[in-house]
CSV table of C-alpha atoms in Angstrom, one decimal:
chain,number,residue,atom,x,y,z
A,1,UNK,CA,155.3,98.9,11.0
A,2,UNK,CA,155.8,101.4,14.7
A,3,UNK,CA,151.1,101.8,14.9
A,4,UNK,CA,151.8,97.5,14.6
A,5,UNK,CA,154.0,97.4,17.5
A,6,UNK,CA,152.7,99.7,19.3
A,7,UNK,CA,149.5,98.6,19.7
A,8,UNK,CA,150.6,95.2,19.8
A,9,UNK,CA,153.1,95.8,23.0
A,10,UNK,CA,149.6,97.7,24.5
A,11,UNK,CA,147.5,94.7,24.3
A,12,UNK,CA,150.7,92.3,25.6
A,13,UNK,CA,150.8,94.2,28.8
A,14,UNK,CA,146.9,94.4,29.0
A,15,UNK,CA,147.0,90.5,28.5
A,16,UNK,CA,149.4,91.3,31.3
A,17,UNK,CA,149.4,93.1,34.0
A,18,UNK,CA,145.5,90.4,33.4
A,19,UNK,CA,146.9,87.9,34.3
A,20,UNK,CA,148.3,89.0,37.1
A,21,UNK,CA,144.5,91.3,38.1
A,22,UNK,CA,143.6,87.1,38.4
A,23,UNK,CA,146.6,85.9,40.9
A,24,UNK,CA,146.1,89.8,42.9
A,25,UNK,CA,149.2,88.3,43.7
A,26,UNK,CA,151.3,91.6,42.7
A,27,UNK,CA,150.0,95.4,42.1
A,28,UNK,CA,151.8,95.5,38.4
A,29,UNK,CA,152.2,99.7,36.8
A,30,UNK,CA,153.5,100.0,32.4
A,31,UNK,CA,154.2,102.8,31.6
A,32,UNK,CA,154.0,103.1,27.2
A,33,UNK,CA,156.5,106.1,25.7
A,34,UNK,CA,156.3,105.7,22.2
A,35,UNK,CA,158.0,102.2,21.1
A,36,UNK,CA,159.6,101.5,24.6
A,37,UNK,CA,157.8,99.9,27.8
A,38,UNK,CA,158.7,99.6,31.4
A,39,UNK,CA,157.0,98.0,34.3
A,40,UNK,CA,157.1,99.0,38.2
A,41,UNK,CA,155.6,96.7,40.5
A,42,UNK,CA,154.1,96.9,43.6
A,43,UNK,CA,151.4,99.5,45.6
A,44,UNK,CA,154.2,102.4,44.5
A,45,UNK,CA,154.0,101.8,40.9
A,46,UNK,CA,151.1,104.2,39.8
A,47,UNK,CA,153.8,106.1,41.9
A,48,UNK,CA,156.2,105.7,40.5
A,49,UNK,CA,155.6,105.1,36.9
A,50,UNK,CA,153.9,108.8,36.8
A,51,UNK,CA,156.9,110.2,38.1
A,52,UNK,CA,159.3,108.7,35.3
A,53,UNK,CA,155.9,109.9,32.8
A,54,UNK,CA,155.9,112.5,30.3
A,55,UNK,CA,153.4,114.1,27.9
A,56,UNK,CA,150.6,111.3,26.3
A,57,UNK,CA,152.4,109.1,27.4
A,58,UNK,CA,150.2,106.3,28.6
A,59,UNK,CA,150.4,104.5,31.9
A,60,UNK,CA,148.5,100.6,32.6
A,61,UNK,CA,147.6,99.2,36.3
A,62,UNK,CA,147.1,96.1,37.2
A,63,UNK,CA,144.0,94.9,39.0
A,64,UNK,CA,144.5,95.6,42.9
A,65,UNK,CA,145.1,98.6,45.3
A,66,UNK,CA,147.8,101.2,44.7
A,67,UNK,CA,148.3,104.7,46.6
A,68,UNK,CA,147.7,107.3,44.6
A,69,UNK,CA,149.9,109.9,42.6
A,70,UNK,CA,149.0,113.9,41.8
A,71,UNK,CA,149.0,114.4,38.2
A,72,UNK,CA,151.3,116.8,36.2
A,73,UNK,CA,152.3,115.9,32.6
A,74,UNK,CA,148.9,115.0,30.5
A,75,UNK,CA,148.7,111.3,30.2
A,76,UNK,CA,146.2,108.6,29.6
A,77,UNK,CA,145.8,106.0,32.1
A,78,UNK,CA,144.0,102.6,32.3
A,79,UNK,CA,142.7,101.1,34.3
A,80,UNK,CA,141.4,97.0,34.9
A,81,UNK,CA,138.4,98.9,35.9
A,82,UNK,CA,136.3,99.3,38.6
A,83,UNK,CA,134.1,95.9,38.6
A,84,UNK,CA,134.5,93.3,41.6
A,85,UNK,CA,133.5,90.2,40.3
A,86,UNK,CA,135.6,86.7,40.7
A,87,UNK,CA,133.0,83.8,39.4
A,88,UNK,CA,133.6,86.6,36.0
A,89,UNK,CA,137.3,86.5,36.8
A,90,UNK,CA,136.9,90.3,36.6
A,91,UNK,CA,139.1,92.6,39.2
A,92,UNK,CA,139.3,96.2,40.2
A,93,UNK,CA,141.8,98.6,40.3
A,94,UNK,CA,141.2,101.0,43.4
A,95,UNK,CA,143.6,104.1,43.5
A,96,UNK,CA,144.1,105.3,47.3
A,97,UNK,CA,144.2,108.4,48.0
A,98,UNK,CA,143.0,111.8,46.7
A,99,UNK,CA,145.0,113.2,43.6
A,100,UNK,CA,145.4,116.1,42.3
A,101,UNK,CA,145.9,116.7,38.4
A,102,UNK,CA,147.5,120.3,37.5
A,103,UNK,CA,148.7,119.8,34.5
A,104,UNK,CA,150.6,122.8,33.2
A,105,UNK,CA,149.0,125.3,30.3
A,106,UNK,CA,149.2,124.4,26.7
A,107,UNK,CA,149.3,120.3,27.6
A,108,UNK,CA,145.9,118.7,27.2
A,109,UNK,CA,144.5,115.0,26.2
A,110,UNK,CA,144.2,113.9,29.7
A,111,UNK,CA,143.0,111.2,30.4
A,112,UNK,CA,141.9,108.6,33.2
A,113,UNK,CA,140.1,105.1,32.3
A,114,UNK,CA,138.5,102.2,34.4
A,115,UNK,CA,139.7,103.5,39.0
A,116,UNK,CA,138.3,102.0,41.9
A,117,UNK,CA,138.2,105.0,44.0
A,118,UNK,CA,136.7,105.8,47.5
A,119,UNK,CA,139.2,109.9,47.4
A,120,UNK,CA,138.9,112.6,45.7
A,121,UNK,CA,139.3,113.5,41.7
A,122,UNK,CA,140.3,117.1,41.9
A,123,UNK,CA,140.8,119.2,38.6
A,124,UNK,CA,142.5,122.8,38.5
A,125,UNK,CA,142.7,124.5,35.0
A,126,UNK,CA,142.5,121.4,32.5
A,127,UNK,CA,141.2,121.9,29.1
A,128,UNK,CA,139.6,118.7,26.6
A,129,UNK,CA,140.3,116.4,29.3
A,130,UNK,CA,138.2,112.5,29.4
A,131,UNK,CA,137.4,111.2,31.9
A,132,UNK,CA,135.5,107.4,31.4
A,133,UNK,CA,134.5,103.7,33.0
A,134,UNK,CA,135.7,104.3,36.6
A,135,UNK,CA,133.4,104.7,40.1
A,136,UNK,CA,134.6,107.5,41.5
A,137,UNK,CA,133.6,109.2,45.8
A,138,UNK,CA,134.2,112.4,44.2
A,139,UNK,CA,135.3,115.0,40.7
A,140,UNK,CA,135.9,118.2,42.6
A,141,UNK,CA,136.3,121.3,40.3
A,142,UNK,CA,136.4,123.3,43.2
A,143,UNK,CA,138.5,124.3,46.3
A,144,UNK,CA,137.0,126.4,49.1
A,145,UNK,CA,140.5,128.0,49.5
A,146,UNK,CA,140.6,129.4,46.1
A,147,UNK,CA,137.2,129.0,44.4
A,148,UNK,CA,136.5,127.7,41.3
A,149,UNK,CA,139.3,125.9,38.9
A,150,UNK,CA,137.3,125.1,36.1
A,151,UNK,CA,137.4,123.0,33.4
A,152,UNK,CA,137.1,123.2,29.6
A,153,UNK,CA,135.7,120.9,27.2
A,154,UNK,CA,135.7,117.6,29.3
A,155,UNK,CA,134.0,114.6,29.2
A,156,UNK,CA,131.9,112.4,31.9
A,157,UNK,CA,131.2,108.7,30.2
A,158,UNK,CA,130.0,106.0,31.3
A,159,UNK,CA,130.8,107.1,34.8
A,160,UNK,CA,130.0,106.5,38.8
A,161,UNK,CA,129.8,109.6,41.0
A,162,UNK,CA,128.7,109.8,44.0
A,163,UNK,CA,129.3,113.8,43.6
A,164,UNK,CA,130.5,115.8,40.2
A,165,UNK,CA,131.3,119.2,41.4
A,166,UNK,CA,132.0,121.2,37.9
A,167,UNK,CA,131.2,124.7,39.6
A,168,UNK,CA,132.8,127.2,36.9
A,169,UNK,CA,133.3,124.6,34.1
A,170,UNK,CA,132.9,125.8,30.5
A,171,UNK,CA,131.7,123.7,27.4
A,172,UNK,CA,131.0,119.8,29.7
A,173,UNK,CA,129.4,116.6,28.3
A,174,UNK,CA,129.0,114.4,30.8
A,175,UNK,CA,126.6,111.3,29.3
A,176,UNK,CA,125.4,108.0,30.1
A,177,UNK,CA,126.2,107.9,34.3
A,178,UNK,CA,124.6,107.6,37.7
A,179,UNK,CA,125.6,110.6,38.6
A,180,UNK,CA,124.5,110.8,43.1
A,181,UNK,CA,124.8,113.8,43.1
A,182,UNK,CA,125.3,116.9,41.0
A,183,UNK,CA,126.2,120.6,41.4
A,184,UNK,CA,126.6,123.0,38.0
A,185,UNK,CA,127.0,126.2,40.0
A,186,UNK,CA,129.2,128.9,39.3
A,187,UNK,CA,128.4,130.2,35.5
A,188,UNK,CA,128.7,126.7,34.4
A,189,UNK,CA,127.9,124.8,30.8
A,190,UNK,CA,127.2,121.9,30.8
A,191,UNK,CA,125.6,119.0,29.2
A,192,UNK,CA,124.4,115.6,30.8
A,193,UNK,CA,122.6,113.9,28.6
A,194,UNK,CA,121.4,109.9,29.4
A,195,UNK,CA,122.4,110.0,32.8
A,196,UNK,CA,120.2,108.8,36.0
A,197,UNK,CA,120.4,111.8,38.5
A,198,UNK,CA,120.0,109.8,42.3
A,199,UNK,CA,119.3,113.1,44.0
A,200,UNK,CA,119.5,116.5,43.4
A,201,UNK,CA,120.8,119.2,40.1
A,202,UNK,CA,122.6,122.5,41.0
A,203,UNK,CA,123.4,125.2,38.7
A,204,UNK,CA,122.7,125.4,35.7
A,205,UNK,CA,122.9,122.8,33.1
A,206,UNK,CA,121.2,121.3,30.3
A,207,UNK,CA,119.4,118.0,30.2
A,208,UNK,CA,118.1,115.9,27.9
A,209,UNK,CA,117.0,112.3,28.3
A,210,UNK,CA,118.0,112.1,31.7
A,211,UNK,CA,116.2,110.0,34.6
A,212,UNK,CA,116.8,113.5,38.1
A,213,UNK,CA,115.1,112.7,41.2
A,214,UNK,CA,114.6,116.3,42.4
A,215,UNK,CA,116.1,119.1,39.4
A,216,UNK,CA,116.1,122.4,40.2
A,217,UNK,CA,115.2,125.7,38.9
A,218,UNK,CA,118.6,127.3,36.2
A,219,UNK,CA,117.8,124.6,33.9
A,220,UNK,CA,117.2,124.0,30.2
A,221,UNK,CA,115.2,120.1,31.1
A,222,UNK,CA,114.9,118.5,27.5
A,223,UNK,CA,112.8,114.7,27.2
A,224,UNK,CA,113.9,113.9,31.1
A,225,UNK,CA,112.0,111.1,33.5
A,226,UNK,CA,111.5,113.8,36.8
A,227,UNK,CA,110.3,113.4,40.4
A,228,UNK,CA,108.5,116.0,41.6
A,229,UNK,CA,108.2,119.5,39.1
A,230,UNK,CA,110.4,121.2,37.1
A,231,UNK,CA,110.4,124.8,38.0
A,232,UNK,CA,112.2,126.4,34.5
A,233,UNK,CA,110.8,128.4,31.9
A,234,UNK,CA,113.4,126.5,30.1
A,235,UNK,CA,111.3,122.6,29.1
A,236,UNK,CA,109.3,120.4,27.5
A,237,UNK,CA,108.5,116.6,26.6
A,238,UNK,CA,109.8,116.1,30.1
A,239,UNK,CA,107.8,113.8,32.5
A,240,UNK,CA,106.6,114.7,35.6
A,241,UNK,CA,106.2,111.9,38.6
A,242,UNK,CA,104.4,113.7,41.8
A,243,UNK,CA,104.2,110.2,43.9
A,244,UNK,CA,108.0,108.7,44.9
A,245,UNK,CA,106.9,105.8,45.3
A,246,UNK,CA,105.8,105.5,42.3
A,247,UNK,CA,108.8,107.1,40.7
A,248,UNK,CA,110.9,104.0,42.4
A,249,UNK,CA,108.8,101.8,41.4
A,250,UNK,CA,109.8,102.6,37.7
A,251,UNK,CA,113.2,101.1,38.4
A,252,UNK,CA,113.8,96.6,38.3
A,253,UNK,CA,114.7,96.6,43.0
A,254,UNK,CA,112.8,99.8,44.1
A,255,UNK,CA,114.5,99.2,47.1
A,256,UNK,CA,117.6,100.0,46.3
A,257,UNK,CA,117.4,103.3,44.4
A,258,UNK,CA,117.5,106.1,46.3
A,259,UNK,CA,121.3,105.0,47.2
A,260,UNK,CA,125.4,105.3,45.7
A,261,UNK,CA,124.9,101.3,45.7
A,262,UNK,CA,128.1,99.8,43.6
A,263,UNK,CA,126.4,96.3,43.3
A,264,UNK,CA,122.7,97.9,42.1
A,265,UNK,CA,122.5,98.3,37.9
A,266,UNK,CA,119.1,100.7,38.5
A,267,UNK,CA,117.8,99.7,35.1
A,268,UNK,CA,114.3,100.3,34.8
A,269,UNK,CA,111.6,97.4,35.3
A,270,UNK,CA,110.8,95.6,30.8
A,271,UNK,CA,108.0,98.5,30.5
A,272,UNK,CA,109.7,101.8,32.2
A,273,UNK,CA,112.4,101.2,29.4
A,274,UNK,CA,109.9,101.1,26.7
A,275,UNK,CA,107.2,103.8,28.2
A,276,UNK,CA,109.7,106.0,28.6
A,277,UNK,CA,111.6,107.9,26.1
A,278,UNK,CA,113.6,110.1,24.4
A,279,UNK,CA,113.5,112.5,21.8
A,280,UNK,CA,115.9,109.6,20.5
A,281,UNK,CA,113.2,106.4,20.6
A,282,UNK,CA,115.8,104.9,23.3
A,283,UNK,CA,114.9,104.9,27.1
A,284,UNK,CA,116.3,107.7,29.3
A,285,UNK,CA,118.4,107.0,31.8
A,286,UNK,CA,122.0,106.1,31.7
A,287,UNK,CA,120.5,102.9,29.1
A,288,UNK,CA,119.1,105.3,26.9
A,289,UNK,CA,120.9,106.5,24.1
A,290,UNK,CA,124.1,106.0,21.3
A,291,UNK,CA,126.5,104.0,23.4
A,292,UNK,CA,124.4,102.4,26.7
A,293,UNK,CA,126.4,102.8,29.8
A,294,UNK,CA,128.1,99.8,30.5
A,295,UNK,CA,130.7,99.4,32.9
A,296,UNK,CA,133.8,96.9,30.8
A,297,UNK,CA,136.2,98.2,30.4
A,298,UNK,CA,137.6,99.3,26.3
A,299,UNK,CA,141.4,98.0,26.5
A,300,UNK,CA,140.9,94.3,26.6
A,301,UNK,CA,140.8,92.4,29.5
A,302,UNK,CA,142.0,88.8,30.7
A,303,UNK,CA,138.6,87.1,31.9
A,304,UNK,CA,139.9,83.1,31.2
A,305,UNK,CA,142.2,81.5,30.3
A,306,UNK,CA,143.7,78.4,29.6
A,307,UNK,CA,147.9,76.8,30.1
A,308,UNK,CA,148.6,73.2,29.0
A,309,UNK,CA,150.7,71.3,31.2
A,310,UNK,CA,153.6,70.5,29.4
A,311,UNK,CA,154.6,70.8,26.1
A,312,UNK,CA,153.2,69.2,23.2
A,313,UNK,CA,154.9,67.0,20.9
A,314,UNK,CA,156.9,70.6,19.2
A,315,UNK,CA,158.2,71.9,22.6
A,316,UNK,CA,155.2,74.4,22.4
A,317,UNK,CA,153.3,74.7,25.5
A,318,UNK,CA,150.3,75.0,24.2
A,319,UNK,CA,148.0,79.0,26.2
A,320,UNK,CA,143.9,80.1,25.0
A,321,UNK,CA,143.0,83.2,26.4
A,322,UNK,CA,139.3,84.8,26.6
A,323,UNK,CA,139.3,88.6,25.8
A,324,UNK,CA,136.8,90.8,26.6
A,325,UNK,CA,136.3,93.9,25.7
A,326,UNK,CA,133.9,96.8,24.4
A,327,UNK,CA,133.3,96.8,21.0
């Protein structure tokens, strides 16, 4: 019964916040601790929820702009998504300011989902974490004053990231994401699958079924589509296009495929999607694999609501919601 109550409470919170998101009039954060739920309002709501949170809690954020807060507990943070499209009833959750994720040793399970940020998400010695369906200008595991901060056993899934700096991190999986620049220097071990990388790769990682503009030596490459020669000795099944204009032409809109652009989807042409396949038989890049890229949040979001102008004969008010969530 407790499990059912918590799931229902989370769904109600998501629905309430989605209504607030459409209204765009107030920011709201809910903090769920077991069966207890607390709501905070205004630009500082995320800070207040984070201050009151304990390990394992869920913080849900409505659409709107929130002041940043440092994360010092292993919690789950869910936003409304990073897409802004009023015509479709979608509004983004924006966090303004850098976020330092400094979680005490022994705490695991940090998860961030559905966030838009033009600032840096900075990690320090974190293990067993997930970043999903978020748009970040930078995710960084390196501090110029301290050095490698390292992450272990982490996942980046269906994200848009301008600069992903994994320096020194171990056992990191990056999948079905758009990355502008990827940095894996400093004895990093990372597996990158079904990603679209607009510019360069640096350092050592394993790339499989990706689209990569400028591959660099030192990594392993399997069944990727690249612009330019792969010089690595560990490679197999790659397709190389030497001419940049020809490479750009595999995208449905070649004029936009070189920029980190929130409004472009980086889809291949129908011909390229059927021709350039990974080792699993699906197209290379972010739309291939078992979990093709999508920006639809996994937590429920109301995209349409209908409220009757008055109650019926029984005194009940008829309300109809259309809820969107990834399957």
